[in-house]
PDB file of C-alpha atoms in Angstrom:
ATOM      1  CA  MET A   1      -0.256  25.678 -30.123  1.00  0.00           C
ATOM      2  CA  VAL A   2      -1.486  26.063 -26.624  1.00  0.00           C
ATOM      3  CA  THR A   3      -4.970  25.015 -25.585  1.00  0.00           C
ATOM      4  CA  ILE A   4      -6.708  26.313 -22.722  1.00  0.00           C
ATOM      5  CA  PHE A   5      -9.508  25.042 -20.739  1.00  0.00           C
ATOM      6  CA  ASN A   6     -11.428  27.413 -18.898  1.00  0.00           C
ATOM      7  CA  ARG A   7     -12.921  25.412 -16.083  1.00  0.00           C
ATOM      8  CA  LYS A   8     -14.753  28.217 -14.817  1.00  0.00           C
ATOM      9  CA  ALA A   9     -18.663  27.962 -14.919  1.00  0.00           C
ATOM     10  CA  ALA A  10     -20.189  29.978 -17.776  1.00  0.00           C
ATOM     11  CA  GLU A  11     -23.538  31.967 -17.193  1.00  0.00           C
ATOM     12  CA  PRO A  12     -26.526  30.341 -17.878  1.00  0.00           C
ATOM     13  CA  GLY A  13     -27.877  30.220 -21.211  1.00  0.00           C
ATOM     14  CA  LYS A  14     -24.555  31.246 -22.946  1.00  0.00           C
ATOM     15  CA  SER A  15     -22.682  28.775 -24.877  1.00  0.00           C
ATOM     16  CA  GLY A  16     -20.271  26.325 -23.532  1.00  0.00           C
ATOM     17  CA  SER A  17     -17.809  27.060 -26.626  1.00  0.00           C
ATOM     18  CA  ALA A  18     -16.250  30.155 -24.561  1.00  0.00           C
ATOM     19  CA  ALA A  19     -15.059  27.453 -22.118  1.00  0.00           C
ATOM     20  CA  GLN A  20     -12.885  25.857 -24.613  1.00  0.00           C
ATOM     21  CA  ALA A  21     -10.874  28.153 -26.723  1.00  0.00           C
ATOM     22  CA  GLY A  22      -7.569  27.606 -28.277  1.00  0.00           C
ATOM     23  CA  LEU A  23      -4.870  30.435 -28.089  1.00  0.00           C
ATOM     24  CA  SER A  24      -1.431  30.700 -29.221  1.00  0.00           C
ATOM     25  CA  ARG A  25       1.199  31.035 -26.892  1.00  0.00           C
ATOM     26  CA  ARG A  26       1.550  35.008 -28.085  1.00  0.00           C
ATOM     27  CA  GLU A  27      -2.038  35.904 -28.041  1.00  0.00           C
ATOM     28  CA  LEU A  28      -1.905  34.260 -24.402  1.00  0.00           C
ATOM     29  CA  LEU A  29       0.990  36.428 -23.265  1.00  0.00           C
ATOM     30  CA  LYS A  30      -0.588  39.587 -24.941  1.00  0.00           C
ATOM     31  CA  ARG A  31      -3.959  38.967 -23.134  1.00  0.00           C
ATOM     32  CA  GLY A  32      -2.013  38.925 -20.018  1.00  0.00           C
ATOM     33  CA  GLY A  33      -4.822  38.861 -17.191  1.00  0.00           C
ATOM     34  CA  MET A  34      -4.984  34.914 -16.956  1.00  0.00           C
ATOM     35  CA  ALA A  35      -6.711  35.569 -13.419  1.00  0.00           C
ATOM     36  CA  SER A  36     -10.062  36.966 -15.303  1.00  0.00           C
ATOM     37  CA  LEU A  37     -10.058  33.527 -17.195  1.00  0.00           C
ATOM     38  CA  GLY A  38     -11.247  31.776 -13.885  1.00  0.00           C
ATOM     39  CA  ALA A  39      -9.326  28.386 -13.195  1.00  0.00           C
ATOM     40  CA  LEU A  40      -7.815  26.947 -16.168  1.00  0.00           C
ATOM     41  CA  LEU A  41      -5.629  24.034 -17.296  1.00  0.00           C
ATOM     42  CA  VAL A  42      -3.459  25.007 -20.159  1.00  0.00           C
ATOM     43  CA  ILE A  43      -2.562  22.141 -22.396  1.00  0.00           C
ATOM     44  CA  SER A  44       0.867  22.338 -24.431  1.00  0.00           C
ATOM     45  CA  GLY A  45       2.815  19.517 -25.915  1.00  0.00           C
ATOM     46  CA  ASN A  46       2.251  16.453 -23.295  1.00  0.00           C
ATOM     47  CA  SER A  47       1.958  18.659 -20.345  1.00  0.00           C
ATOM     48  CA  ILE A  48      -0.934  20.034 -18.360  1.00  0.00           C
ATOM     49  CA  ILE A  49      -0.250  23.334 -16.630  1.00  0.00           C
ATOM     50  CA  HIS A  50      -2.079  25.256 -14.035  1.00  0.00           C
ATOM     51  CA  PRO A  51      -0.626  28.749 -14.072  1.00  0.00           C
ATOM     52  CA  GLN A  52      -2.946  29.850 -10.960  1.00  0.00           C
ATOM     53  CA  GLN A  53      -1.792  27.399  -8.533  1.00  0.00           C
ATOM     54  CA  ALA A  54       1.496  26.879  -9.911  1.00  0.00           C
ATOM     55  CA  TRP A  55       1.469  23.125 -10.762  1.00  0.00           C
ATOM     56  CA  GLY A  56       2.166  21.171 -13.952  1.00  0.00           C
ATOM     57  CA  LEU A  57       1.915  17.361 -14.898  1.00  0.00           C
ATOM     58  CA  GLU A  58       3.659  15.810 -18.002  1.00  0.00           C
ATOM     59  CA  THR A  59       2.016  12.792 -19.869  1.00  0.00           C
ATOM     60  CA  SER A  60       4.360   9.906 -21.196  1.00  0.00           C
ATOM     61  CA  SER A  61       1.462   7.518 -22.596  1.00  0.00           C
ATOM     62  CA  LEU A  62      -1.960   9.445 -22.401  1.00  0.00           C
ATOM     63  CA  LYS A  63      -2.742  12.467 -24.237  1.00  0.00           C
ATOM     64  CA  PRO A  64      -2.699  15.772 -22.197  1.00  0.00           C
ATOM     65  CA  GLU A  65      -6.259  15.952 -23.181  1.00  0.00           C
ATOM     66  CA  THR A  66      -7.313  12.918 -21.616  1.00  0.00           C
ATOM     67  CA  MET A  67      -5.499  13.579 -18.549  1.00  0.00           C
ATOM     68  CA  ALA A  68      -7.146  16.962 -18.369  1.00  0.00           C
ATOM     69  CA  THR A  69     -10.399  15.134 -18.653  1.00  0.00           C
ATOM     70  CA  LEU A  70      -9.373  12.495 -15.899  1.00  0.00           C
ATOM     71  CA  ILE A  71      -8.486  15.334 -13.432  1.00  0.00           C
ATOM     72  CA  GLN A  72     -12.274  16.866 -13.943  1.00  0.00           C
ATOM     73  CA  LEU A  73     -13.407  13.202 -13.938  1.00  0.00           C
ATOM     74  CA  ALA A  74     -11.600  12.631 -10.478  1.00  0.00           C
ATOM     75  CA  ARG A  75     -12.963  15.983  -9.228  1.00  0.00           C
ATOM     76  CA  ASP A  76     -16.373  15.053 -10.242  1.00  0.00           C
ATOM     77  CA  ILE A  77     -16.393  11.808  -8.883  1.00  0.00           C
ATOM     78  CA  TYR A  78     -14.909  12.411  -5.402  1.00  0.00           C
ATOM     79  CA  PRO A  79     -15.891  16.194  -4.842  1.00  0.00           C
ATOM     80  CA  HIS A  80     -13.963  17.979  -2.211  1.00  0.00           C
ATOM     81  CA  ASP A  81     -13.997  21.908  -2.569  1.00  0.00           C
ATOM     82  CA  ASN A  82     -10.918  22.308  -0.383  1.00  0.00           C
ATOM     83  CA  ILE A  83      -8.833  20.170  -2.303  1.00  0.00           C
ATOM     84  CA  PRO A  84      -6.605  21.748  -5.116  1.00  0.00           C
ATOM     85  CA  ASP A  85      -6.587  20.286  -8.719  1.00  0.00           C
ATOM     86  CA  ARG A  86      -2.696  19.414  -8.149  1.00  0.00           C
ATOM     87  CA  PHE A  87      -3.849  16.543  -5.753  1.00  0.00           C
ATOM     88  CA  TYR A  88      -6.593  15.296  -8.404  1.00  0.00           C
ATOM     89  CA  ALA A  89      -3.683  15.622 -10.760  1.00  0.00           C
ATOM     90  CA  ILE A  90      -1.308  13.223  -8.524  1.00  0.00           C
ATOM     91  CA  ALA A  91      -4.222  10.835  -8.458  1.00  0.00           C
ATOM     92  CA  VAL A  92      -4.697  10.321 -11.816  1.00  0.00           C
ATOM     93  CA  LYS A  93      -0.763  10.282 -12.954  1.00  0.00           C
ATOM     94  CA  PRO A  94      -0.516   6.269 -12.250  1.00  0.00           C
ATOM     95  CA  TYR A  95      -3.272   5.948 -14.993  1.00  0.00           C
ATOM     96  CA  ASP A  96      -0.717   7.574 -17.247  1.00  0.00           C
ATOM     97  CA  ALA A  97       2.174   5.246 -16.468  1.00  0.00           C
ATOM     98  CA  LYS A  98       0.057   1.912 -16.174  1.00  0.00           C
ATOM     99  CA  ALA A  99      -1.276   2.999 -20.094  1.00  0.00           C
ATOM    100  CA  GLY A 100       2.626   3.014 -20.759  1.00  0.00           C
ATOM    101  CA  SER A 101       3.173  -0.591 -19.871  1.00  0.00           C
ATOM    102  CA  ASP A 102      -0.478  -1.831 -20.536  1.00  0.00           C
ATOM    103  CA  PRO A 103      -1.946  -1.264 -23.697  1.00  0.00           C
ATOM    104  CA  LYS A 104      -5.313  -2.628 -22.810  1.00  0.00           C
ATOM    105  CA  GLN A 105      -5.356  -0.054 -19.958  1.00  0.00           C
ATOM    106  CA  LYS A 106      -4.542   2.685 -22.375  1.00  0.00           C
ATOM    107  CA  GLU A 107      -7.192   1.556 -24.975  1.00  0.00           C
ATOM    108  CA  LEU A 108      -9.698   1.593 -21.986  1.00  0.00           C
ATOM    109  CA  ILE A 109      -8.786   5.095 -20.934  1.00  0.00           C
ATOM    110  CA  GLU A 110      -8.667   6.511 -24.486  1.00  0.00           C
ATOM    111  CA  THR A 111     -11.670   5.251 -25.809  1.00  0.00           C
ATOM    112  CA  GLY A 112     -13.859   5.698 -22.229  1.00  0.00           C
ATOM    113  CA  ILE A 113     -12.738   9.361 -22.381  1.00  0.00           C
ATOM    114  CA  ALA A 114     -13.592   9.512 -26.276  1.00  0.00           C
ATOM    115  CA  ASP A 115     -17.070   8.019 -25.479  1.00  0.00           C
ATOM    116  CA  LEU A 116     -17.860  10.606 -22.726  1.00  0.00           C
ATOM    117  CA  ASP A 117     -16.640  13.745 -24.944  1.00  0.00           C
ATOM    118  CA  ARG A 118     -18.768  12.263 -27.437  1.00  0.00           C
ATOM    119  CA  ARG A 119     -21.950  11.933 -25.262  1.00  0.00           C
ATOM    120  CA  ALA A 120     -21.054  15.288 -23.876  1.00  0.00           C
ATOM    121  CA  GLY A 121     -21.360  16.827 -27.499  1.00  0.00           C
ATOM    122  CA  LYS A 122     -19.566  19.938 -28.692  1.00  0.00           C
ATOM    123  CA  GLY A 123     -16.860  20.844 -26.450  1.00  0.00           C
ATOM    124  CA  GLY A 124     -16.716  17.252 -24.855  1.00  0.00           C
ATOM    125  CA  TYR A 125     -16.613  16.520 -21.323  1.00  0.00           C
ATOM    126  CA  LEU A 126     -14.353  19.664 -20.174  1.00  0.00           C
ATOM    127  CA  GLY A 127     -16.863  21.887 -22.317  1.00  0.00           C
ATOM    128  CA  LEU A 128     -19.858  21.133 -19.918  1.00  0.00           C
ATOM    129  CA  ASP A 129     -20.501  24.261 -17.963  1.00  0.00           C
ATOM    130  CA  TRP A 130     -22.375  22.752 -14.875  1.00  0.00           C
ATOM    131  CA  GLU A 131     -21.436  20.221 -12.347  1.00  0.00           C
ATOM    132  CA  GLU A 132     -24.911  18.678 -12.792  1.00  0.00           C
ATOM    133  CA  HIS A 133     -24.216  18.058 -16.307  1.00  0.00           C
ATOM    134  CA  ARG A 134     -21.292  16.035 -15.862  1.00  0.00           C
ATOM    135  CA  LEU A 135     -23.090  14.270 -12.957  1.00  0.00           C
ATOM    136  CA  LYS A 136     -25.712  13.182 -15.512  1.00  0.00           C
ATOM    137  CA  LEU A 137     -23.158  11.895 -18.108  1.00  0.00           C
ATOM    138  CA  LEU A 138     -21.530   9.940 -15.256  1.00  0.00           C
ATOM    139  CA  ARG A 139     -24.629   8.497 -13.968  1.00  0.00           C
ATOM    140  CA  GLN A 140     -25.066   7.296 -17.765  1.00  0.00           C
ATOM    141  CA  ILE A 141     -21.420   5.314 -17.553  1.00  0.00           C
ATOM    142  CA  GLU A 142     -21.329   4.403 -13.911  1.00  0.00           C
ATOM    143  CA  ASP A 143     -21.463   0.600 -14.803  1.00  0.00           C
ATOM    144  CA  THR A 144     -18.962   0.347 -17.394  1.00  0.00           C
ATOM    145  CA  PRO A 145     -15.109  -1.160 -17.119  1.00  0.00           C
ATOM    146  CA  PHE A 146     -13.880   2.523 -17.834  1.00  0.00           C
ATOM    147  CA  PHE A 147     -16.038   4.177 -14.911  1.00  0.00           C
ATOM    148  CA  GLN A 148     -15.444   1.678 -12.375  1.00  0.00           C
ATOM    149  CA  THR A 149     -11.520   1.532 -13.290  1.00  0.00           C
ATOM    150  CA  ILE A 150     -11.216   5.034 -12.549  1.00  0.00           C
ATOM    151  CA  ARG A 151     -13.876   5.265  -9.697  1.00  0.00           C
ATOM    152  CA  GLY A 152     -11.703   2.453  -8.020  1.00  0.00           C
ATOM    153  CA  GLY A 153      -8.109   3.494  -8.494  1.00  0.00           C
ATOM    154  CA  LEU A 154      -9.206   6.979  -7.224  1.00  0.00           C
ATOM    155  CA  VAL A 155      -9.946   5.863  -3.824  1.00  0.00           C
ATOM    156  CA  THR A 156      -6.557   5.219  -2.880  1.00  0.00           C
ATOM    157  CA  GLY A 157      -5.069   7.805  -5.388  1.00  0.00           C
ATOM    158  CA  ILE A 158      -6.900  10.669  -3.708  1.00  0.00           C
ATOM    159  CA  TYR A 159      -7.343   9.296   0.054  1.00  0.00           C
ATOM    160  CA  ASN A 160      -3.515   7.931   0.334  1.00  0.00           C
ATOM    161  CA  GLN A 161      -2.073  11.351  -0.207  1.00  0.00           C
ATOM    162  CA  LYS A 162      -0.611  12.180   3.314  1.00  0.00           C
ATOM    163  CA  GLU A 163      -0.623  16.018   2.603  1.00  0.00           C
ATOM    164  CA  LEU A 164      -4.497  15.783   2.246  1.00  0.00           C
ATOM    165  CA  TRP A 165      -5.102  13.785   5.784  1.00  0.00           C
ATOM    166  CA  PRO A 166      -5.497  16.899   7.895  1.00  0.00           C
ATOM    167  CA  LEU A 167      -7.974  18.465   5.380  1.00  0.00           C
ATOM    168  CA  PHE A 168      -9.971  15.249   6.162  1.00  0.00           C
ATOM    169  CA  GLY A 169      -9.260  15.428   9.873  1.00  0.00           C
ATOM    170  CA  TYR A 170      -7.522  12.054   9.651  1.00  0.00           C
ATOM    171  CA  GLU A 171      -4.093  11.862  11.762  1.00  0.00           C
ATOM    172  CA  GLY A 172      -2.983   8.782  10.359  1.00  0.00           C
ATOM    173  CA  GLU A 173      -2.101   5.264  11.673  1.00  0.00           C
ATOM    174  CA  SER A 174      -2.008   5.249  15.346  1.00  0.00           C
ATOM    175  CA  TYR A 175       0.067   1.925  16.199  1.00  0.00           C
ATOM    176  CA  SER A 176       3.469   3.832  15.934  1.00  0.00           C
ATOM    177  CA  LYS A 177       2.162   6.120  18.440  1.00  0.00           C
ATOM    178  CA  GLY A 178       0.325   3.284  21.230  1.00  0.00           C
ATOM    179  CA  GLY A 179      -2.321   2.915  19.254  1.00  0.00           C
ATOM    180  CA  TYR A 180      -5.803   4.022  19.551  1.00  0.00           C
ATOM    181  CA  ILE A 181      -6.756   2.873  22.781  1.00  0.00           C
ATOM    182  CA  ALA A 182      -3.818   4.563  24.636  1.00  0.00           C
ATOM    183  CA  ARG A 183      -4.569   7.755  22.563  1.00  0.00           C
ATOM    184  CA  GLY A 184      -8.213   8.640  23.521  1.00  0.00           C
ATOM    185  CA  PHE A 185     -10.325   5.756  22.003  1.00  0.00           C
ATOM    186  CA  SER A 186     -11.675   4.895  25.470  1.00  0.00           C
ATOM    187  CA  ASP A 187     -12.475   8.901  26.439  1.00  0.00           C
ATOM    188  CA  ILE A 188     -16.244   9.254  26.321  1.00  0.00           C
ATOM    189  CA  GLU A 189     -16.565  12.607  28.328  1.00  0.00           C
ATOM    190  CA  TRP A 190     -19.333  13.629  26.198  1.00  0.00           C
ATOM    191  CA  LEU A 191     -21.579  11.049  27.533  1.00  0.00           C
TER     192      LEU A 191
END
């Protein structure tokens, strides 16, 4: 069974049940036009696939649904519209690896996501259509060990990816290039 999580916001006033629909592989292939579904994550077995952006993530310890929720959670905690989801997937992948070696970490994440889904109601966290609804939920749990663990790990998980540095205007370390002083640090032509 393939589960499709449509991450495109529904129109105001419409039910969130359309945001999460279970489709068989055959039905997915029959429908064909995946572009009309919006940004989606396909969960199949122990993998998460984003067909439009051509990337996938295999899980080994955490449930794929948990990882899909972590990707959305990462985007909500550190929102950057110009960063594709694959970089958020790379940022949350270490949680899966650590959960495999640390049962307490796995329990913290799985119960944290289950609590978040319970608070979100029918459709869970991924079923919430609007970012403001998800942020309201995150404000309720921001002092929990679960949230603090995820938020803390995402800082390095996202911002240590060298491929993203140009998007933030960061040129990288300067020591190997002579340091900042030799590279325009004291140039204050704007004064």
